[in-house]
Coordinates of C-alpha atoms in Angstrom, one line a residue:
M1 CA 184.7 100.5 -50.3
K2 CA 187.4 101.2 -47.2
R3 CA 185.2 104.1 -46.4
D4 CA 182.3 101.9 -46.2
I5 CA 183.9 99.4 -44.1
L6 CA 185.0 102.2 -41.8
E7 CA 181.5 103.5 -41.8
E8 CA 180.2 100.1 -40.9
D9 CA 182.8 99.7 -38.4
K10 CA 182.1 103.0 -36.9
E11 CA 178.6 102.1 -36.9
R12 CA 179.4 98.9 -35.3
R13 CA 181.3 100.5 -32.7
N14 CA 178.6 103.2 -32.0
A15 CA 176.1 100.4 -31.8
D16 CA 178.4 98.3 -29.5
R17 CA 178.8 101.5 -27.4
E18 CA 175.1 102.0 -27.2
S19 CA 174.6 98.4 -26.3
L20 CA 177.3 98.7 -23.6
K21 CA 175.6 101.7 -22.3
R22 CA 172.3 100.0 -22.1
A23 CA 174.0 97.0 -20.8
R24 CA 175.7 99.2 -18.0
R25 CA 172.5 101.0 -17.3
K26 CA 170.7 97.5 -17.1
V27 CA 173.4 96.3 -14.9
E28 CA 173.1 99.5 -12.9
R29 CA 169.5 98.8 -12.8
L30 CA 169.8 95.4 -11.7
E31 CA 172.2 96.3 -9.2
R32 CA 169.8 98.7 -7.8
E33 CA 167.1 96.1 -8.0
R34 CA 169.6 93.7 -6.2
D35 CA 170.3 96.3 -3.6
D36 CA 166.8 97.0 -3.2
A37 CA 166.0 93.3 -3.1
I38 CA 168.7 92.9 -0.6
R39 CA 167.5 95.7 1.3
E40 CA 164.1 94.4 1.2
S41 CA 165.2 91.0 2.2
T42 CA 167.0 92.5 5.1
R43 CA 163.7 94.2 6.0
S44 CA 161.9 91.1 5.6
Q45 CA 164.3 89.2 7.5
V46 CA 164.2 91.8 10.4
I47 CA 160.3 91.4 10.2
L48 CA 160.6 87.8 10.0
D49 CA 163.0 87.8 13.0
R50 CA 160.8 90.1 14.8
Q51 CA 157.6 88.0 14.0
A52 CA 159.5 84.8 15.1
S53 CA 160.5 86.6 18.2
E54 CA 157.0 87.7 18.8
I55 CA 155.6 84.3 17.9
S56 CA 158.1 82.7 20.4
S57 CA 156.8 85.3 22.8
L58 CA 153.3 84.6 22.1
R59 CA 154.1 80.8 22.6
N60 CA 155.7 81.4 25.9
L61 CA 152.6 83.5 26.6
A62 CA 150.4 81.1 25.5
K63 CA 152.0 78.5 27.7
T64 CA 152.1 80.8 30.5
L65 CA 148.4 81.7 30.1
K66 CA 147.8 77.8 29.8
D67 CA 149.8 77.2 33.1
T68 CA 148.0 80.0 34.8
R69 CA 144.7 78.9 33.4
L70 CA 145.1 75.6 34.8
E71 CA 146.3 76.9 38.1
N72 CA 143.5 79.3 38.1
M73 CA 141.2 76.3 37.4
A74 CA 142.6 74.3 40.4
E75 CA 142.2 77.4 42.5
M76 CA 138.6 77.9 41.2
K77 CA 137.8 74.4 42.0
H78 CA 139.5 74.8 45.5
L79 CA 137.6 78.2 45.9
Y80 CA 134.3 76.6 44.7
E81 CA 134.6 74.0 47.2
Q82 CA 135.6 76.4 49.9
N83 CA 132.7 78.5 49.0
K84 CA 130.3 75.7 49.1
A85 CA 131.6 74.9 52.5
L86 CA 131.1 78.5 53.3
E87 CA 127.4 78.5 51.9
Q88 CA 126.9 75.6 54.1
D89 CA 128.3 77.4 57.3
L90 CA 126.3 80.5 56.2
Q91 CA 123.1 78.4 56.0
M92 CA 123.8 76.9 59.4
V93 CA 124.8 80.4 60.8
N94 CA 121.6 81.9 59.2
A95 CA 119.4 79.1 60.8
K96 CA 121.0 79.6 64.1
L97 CA 120.7 83.3 63.7
H98 CA 117.0 82.7 62.6
R99 CA 116.6 80.7 65.8
E100 CA 118.2 83.2 68.2
R101 CA 116.1 85.9 66.7
E102 CA 112.9 83.8 67.3
Q103 CA 114.2 83.3 70.9
R104 CA 114.9 86.9 71.3
Q105 CA 111.4 87.8 69.9
A106 CA 109.9 85.2 72.3
D107 CA 112.1 86.4 75.2
R108 CA 111.0 90.1 74.3
R109 CA 107.4 89.1 74.3
L110 CA 107.8 87.1 77.7
L111 CA 109.8 90.2 79.0
A112 CA 106.9 92.5 78.0
T113 CA 104.3 90.0 79.5
R114 CA 106.3 89.6 82.8
A115 CA 106.7 93.4 82.7
K116 CA 103.0 94.0 82.4
E117 CA 102.4 91.2 85.1
L118 CA 104.9 92.9 87.4
H119 CA 103.1 96.3 86.8
E120 CA 99.8 94.8 87.3
T121 CA 101.3 92.9 90.5
E122 CA 102.8 96.2 91.6
V123 CA 99.4 97.8 91.2
F124 CA 97.6 94.9 92.7
L125 CA 100.0 94.9 95.8
T126 CA 100.7 98.5 96.4
K127 CA 97.2 100.2 96.1
A128 CA 96.7 102.2 99.1
D129 CA 93.5 102.0 101.2
Q130 CA 90.9 104.3 100.0
F131 CA 89.6 104.8 103.7
S132 CA 91.3 105.2 107.1
G133 CA 90.0 103.4 110.1
A134 CA 88.6 106.9 111.5
E135 CA 86.5 107.2 108.5
V136 CA 85.2 103.7 108.4
K137 CA 84.3 104.1 112.2
A138 CA 82.5 107.1 111.3
M139 CA 80.4 105.2 108.7
V140 CA 79.7 102.6 111.2
Q141 CA 78.4 105.3 113.6
G142 CA 76.4 106.8 110.9
L143 CA 74.8 103.4 110.1
N144 CA 74.0 103.0 113.9
T145 CA 72.5 106.5 113.9
E146 CA 70.3 105.6 111.1
I147 CA 69.1 102.3 112.6
L148 CA 68.4 104.2 115.7
Q149 CA 66.4 106.9 114.0
L150 CA 64.3 104.3 112.1
A151 CA 63.3 102.5 115.4
A152 CA 62.7 105.7 117.2
D153 CA 60.5 107.0 114.4
I154 CA 58.5 103.7 114.5
I155 CA 58.0 104.0 118.2
D156 CA 56.7 107.5 117.7
I157 CA 54.4 106.8 114.8
V158 CA 53.2 103.3 114.9
Q159 CA 50.4 102.3 117.1
I160 CA 51.0 98.8 118.6
E161 CA 47.5 97.2 119.4
D162 CA 47.1 95.4 122.7
S163 CA 45.9 92.2 120.8
A164 CA 47.0 88.7 120.1
M165 CA 49.9 88.3 117.8
E166 CA 49.1 87.2 114.2
V167 CA 52.1 86.0 112.6
D168 CA 52.4 83.3 109.8
G169 CA 54.5 80.3 110.8
D170 CA 57.3 81.1 108.4
K171 CA 57.6 84.7 109.4
R172 CA 57.4 83.8 113.0
L173 CA 60.3 81.5 112.5
T174 CA 62.0 84.3 110.9
G175 CA 61.3 86.6 113.8
Q176 CA 62.6 84.0 116.4
H177 CA 65.7 83.3 114.5
A178 CA 66.7 87.0 115.1
I179 CA 65.2 87.5 118.4
H180 CA 66.2 85.8 121.6
G181 CA 63.4 83.9 123.6
R182 CA 64.0 86.6 126.4
M183 CA 63.2 89.4 124.2
M184 CA 60.3 87.5 122.4
Q185 CA 58.4 87.2 125.7
L186 CA 59.2 90.9 126.5
L187 CA 58.0 91.8 123.1
Q188 CA 54.8 89.8 123.8
T189 CA 54.3 91.5 127.4
R190 CA 52.2 94.6 127.0
D191 CA 51.5 95.4 130.7
D192 CA 53.6 98.7 130.5
P193 CA 53.2 100.6 127.4
D194 CA 56.4 102.5 128.1
M195 CA 58.5 99.5 128.7
H196 CA 56.9 97.8 125.8
A197 CA 58.0 100.6 123.5
T198 CA 61.5 100.6 125.0
V199 CA 61.6 96.7 124.2
I200 CA 60.3 97.3 120.6
Q201 CA 62.8 99.8 119.9
A202 CA 65.7 97.7 121.4
A203 CA 64.4 94.8 119.5
L204 CA 64.3 96.7 116.3
Q205 CA 67.9 98.1 116.7
G206 CA 68.8 94.4 117.6
V207 CA 67.4 92.9 114.5
L208 CA 68.6 95.6 112.1
T209 CA 72.2 95.5 113.5
R210 CA 72.6 91.7 113.3
L211 CA 70.9 91.9 109.9
C212 CA 73.3 94.6 108.7
R213 CA 76.3 92.7 110.0
Q214 CA 75.1 89.5 108.1
I215 CA 74.6 91.7 104.8
I216 CA 78.0 93.1 105.2
S217 CA 79.6 89.7 105.7
E218 CA 78.2 88.3 102.7
W219 CA 80.1 87.8 99.5
S220 CA 77.1 87.1 97.2
Q221 CA 73.2 87.0 97.6
H222 CA 73.4 83.4 96.7
S223 CA 74.2 81.3 99.6
S224 CA 76.2 78.6 97.7
T225 CA 78.5 81.2 96.0
D226 CA 78.6 83.2 99.4
N227 CA 79.9 79.8 101.2
D228 CA 82.3 79.1 98.4
L229 CA 83.9 82.6 98.3
H230 CA 84.2 82.5 102.1
D231 CA 86.1 79.3 101.9
I232 CA 88.4 80.5 99.0
Y233 CA 89.2 83.5 100.8
R234 CA 89.9 81.7 104.0
D235 CA 92.6 79.7 102.2
I236 CA 93.9 82.7 100.5
R237 CA 94.4 84.5 103.7
K238 CA 96.4 81.5 105.1
E239 CA 98.4 81.2 102.0
Y240 CA 99.4 84.7 102.0
A241 CA 99.6 85.4 105.7
D242 CA 102.8 87.3 105.4
N243 CA 101.5 89.6 102.6
H244 CA 98.1 90.6 103.4
A245 CA 97.8 93.0 100.6
V246 CA 97.6 90.1 97.9
A247 CA 94.5 88.6 99.9
G248 CA 92.9 92.1 100.3
R249 CA 93.3 93.0 96.6
W250 CA 91.5 89.7 95.8
R251 CA 88.8 90.4 98.1
S252 CA 88.3 93.9 96.9
M253 CA 88.1 92.9 93.1
T254 CA 86.0 89.8 94.1
R255 CA 83.4 91.5 96.0
E256 CA 83.1 94.3 93.6
R257 CA 82.0 91.5 91.1
S258 CA 80.3 88.9 93.1
K259 CA 78.3 91.3 95.3
Y260 CA 78.1 94.6 93.5
G261 CA 78.3 93.6 89.8
M262 CA 74.6 94.7 89.7
V263 CA 74.3 97.5 92.2
T264 CA 70.6 98.1 91.8
E265 CA 69.7 94.5 92.4
T266 CA 72.0 94.4 95.5
E267 CA 70.2 97.5 96.9
E268 CA 66.7 96.1 96.2
N269 CA 67.6 92.9 98.0
F270 CA 68.8 94.8 101.0
Y271 CA 65.9 96.9 101.2
S272 CA 63.5 94.0 101.0
R273 CA 65.3 92.0 103.8
I274 CA 65.3 95.1 106.1
T275 CA 61.8 95.7 105.5
E276 CA 61.0 92.0 106.2
A277 CA 63.1 92.2 109.4
V278 CA 61.2 95.2 110.7
L279 CA 57.8 93.7 109.9
N280 CA 58.7 90.6 111.8
V281 CA 59.5 92.5 114.9
L282 CA 56.2 94.6 114.6
R283 CA 54.1 91.6 114.1
I284 CA 55.6 89.8 117.2
A285 CA 55.0 93.0 119.0
G286 CA 51.3 93.0 118.0
W287 CA 51.2 95.3 115.1
S288 CA 49.7 93.5 112.1
P289 CA 47.3 95.5 109.9
A290 CA 46.2 94.1 106.7
D291 CA 48.5 96.1 104.5
A292 CA 51.3 96.3 107.1
K293 CA 54.2 96.0 104.4
N294 CA 52.7 99.0 102.2
I295 CA 52.1 101.2 105.3
L296 CA 55.6 100.5 106.5
M297 CA 57.2 101.4 103.0
Q298 CA 55.1 104.5 102.6
T299 CA 55.8 105.9 106.1
F300 CA 59.4 104.7 106.6
G301 CA 60.5 104.0 103.2
K302 CA 63.1 106.8 103.2
R303 CA 64.4 105.9 106.6
V304 CA 64.9 102.3 105.2
S305 CA 66.6 103.7 102.0
A306 CA 69.0 105.6 104.4
I307 CA 69.8 102.4 106.2
V308 CA 70.5 100.4 103.0
K309 CA 72.7 103.2 101.4
A310 CA 74.7 103.7 104.7
A311 CA 75.1 99.8 105.0
M312 CA 76.3 99.6 101.3
K313 CA 78.6 102.4 101.7
L314 CA 80.1 100.8 104.8
D315 CA 80.2 97.3 103.1
R316 CA 82.0 98.6 100.1
A317 CA 84.5 100.6 102.2
I318 CA 85.3 97.6 104.4
G319 CA 85.2 94.9 101.5
E320 CA 86.7 96.9 98.7
G321 CA 88.2 100.2 99.9
I322 CA 90.7 98.7 102.5
T323 CA 93.1 96.1 101.5
S324 CA 95.9 96.4 104.0
Q325 CA 93.8 94.6 106.9
D326 CA 90.4 92.9 107.2
L327 CA 87.9 94.9 109.3
M328 CA 84.6 93.6 110.4
V329 CA 81.5 94.9 112.0
Y330 CA 80.4 92.6 115.0
T331 CA 77.6 92.2 117.6
A332 CA 77.4 90.7 120.8
H333 CA 75.3 87.3 121.1
F334 CA 72.4 86.8 123.3
D335 CA 73.0 86.0 126.8
D336 CA 76.8 86.9 126.4
H337 CA 78.2 88.4 129.7
F338 CA 79.0 92.0 129.3
D339 CA 82.7 92.6 128.6
S340 CA 83.8 96.3 128.7
N341 CA 86.5 95.6 126.5
R342 CA 84.3 94.7 123.7
M343 CA 81.0 96.4 124.5
V344 CA 79.5 99.5 125.7
D345 CA 76.0 99.7 127.5
A346 CA 73.9 101.9 125.1
Y347 CA 72.1 103.2 128.0
G348 CA 75.0 104.5 129.7
N349 CA 74.6 102.6 132.8
Q350 CA 77.6 101.8 135.0
T351 CA 77.6 98.2 134.7
A352 CA 80.0 95.5 135.9
D353 CA 81.3 92.9 133.7
G354 CA 79.4 89.5 133.8
D355 CA 75.8 91.1 133.3
A356 CA 74.0 89.3 130.6
V357 CA 73.2 91.0 127.1
A358 CA 69.6 91.1 126.1
C359 CA 70.4 92.3 122.5
T360 CA 73.0 94.3 120.2
C361 CA 71.7 97.9 119.4
E362 CA 74.8 99.3 117.6
L363 CA 77.4 97.8 115.6
G364 CA 81.0 97.7 116.7
L365 CA 84.1 97.7 114.5
K366 CA 87.2 95.7 114.8
A367 CA 90.0 94.0 113.0
S368 CA 89.2 90.3 111.9
D369 CA 91.6 88.8 114.1
G370 CA 90.3 90.7 117.1
S371 CA 93.6 92.3 117.7
N372 CA 92.3 96.0 117.4
I373 CA 88.8 97.2 118.3
L374 CA 88.1 100.5 116.7
L375 CA 84.4 100.9 117.9
K376 CA 82.8 98.8 120.8
T377 CA 79.6 97.2 120.0
G378 CA 76.7 99.0 121.8
I379 CA 74.3 96.5 123.7
V380 CA 71.3 96.5 126.0
L381 CA 71.5 94.6 129.1
C382 CA 68.8 92.3 130.4
S383 CA 68.9 94.4 133.4
A384 CA 67.5 97.2 131.8
F385 CA 64.2 95.7 131.4
L386 CA 63.7 94.5 135.1
T387 CA 61.1 96.7 136.8

């Protein structure tokens, strides 16, 4: 029984030891768990502290960002207002720049226009004469030669009848307008055939030279236009008295259009007037066949054409080709007193100044102001017909 008790006691002690071991193991486990929990708690605290620090930092950052945002918003508002003001300034500058560009473009266009005008004016003012005075003088002499040749050919070919003059009233007036009364009497006096032929030739030359002078002086075939252009040119010459090139170029361009815009028409007009002038003289002298005009044109048409061409060439040279000065052809007037400074006796006689002029037989050439005579006008004196 004692043994049983001891066995039981031993079993209890063993059971207690086992329980103690289990308790120790449990304590150790719990201690380990405690230590782990402590360590975990420590780690958690560290994490919490770090997170708290981060939160604090984030809060500070958020506050800083908020303050910065407020500052930025204030600055943005200021910049917006400043930008708006700058945009307004820019619009004003752009508008001003646009106006300036338009002004520059207008200035460039004006400059181009002025440059063109200056160039045209320079060309207008500096165009050199196309002919020299000597060349124009030679043209006058050539025209005088053609007139002389026609008059001489007519005297050689045409048979003047010793009969009463039969001239229509209008044609007679035209002839009387070009022929002085003394020459009219001589033309109608047929007592001396040789003298009559001399008178006819002189009268033909006189009528043709005066007609050519008139033709060359004209600006237009239409009298009203001719008078208007004469007046305008006179005024232009007065206005530009110190710069004759301006008036000269205006004359050149105007006559080119007003007188020679249609060359053929002008040439036909000259031809008709010269033919009529010759017919008038011959009718007064006593030559009046039924078909006088056709006979004259068939026989002397080429000679008349030569005079027309020579007159037109001279006319265009004086009117268009020379701009630096005004040249003009001139004749003497009936009954003028002989002036050796302006005239030359066509018959070459030694003549004293003062003898009366019967007619002009050669065109002269001079400056329009009379300052320079390039070619004296040839005349026939009344004394040449005295017997």
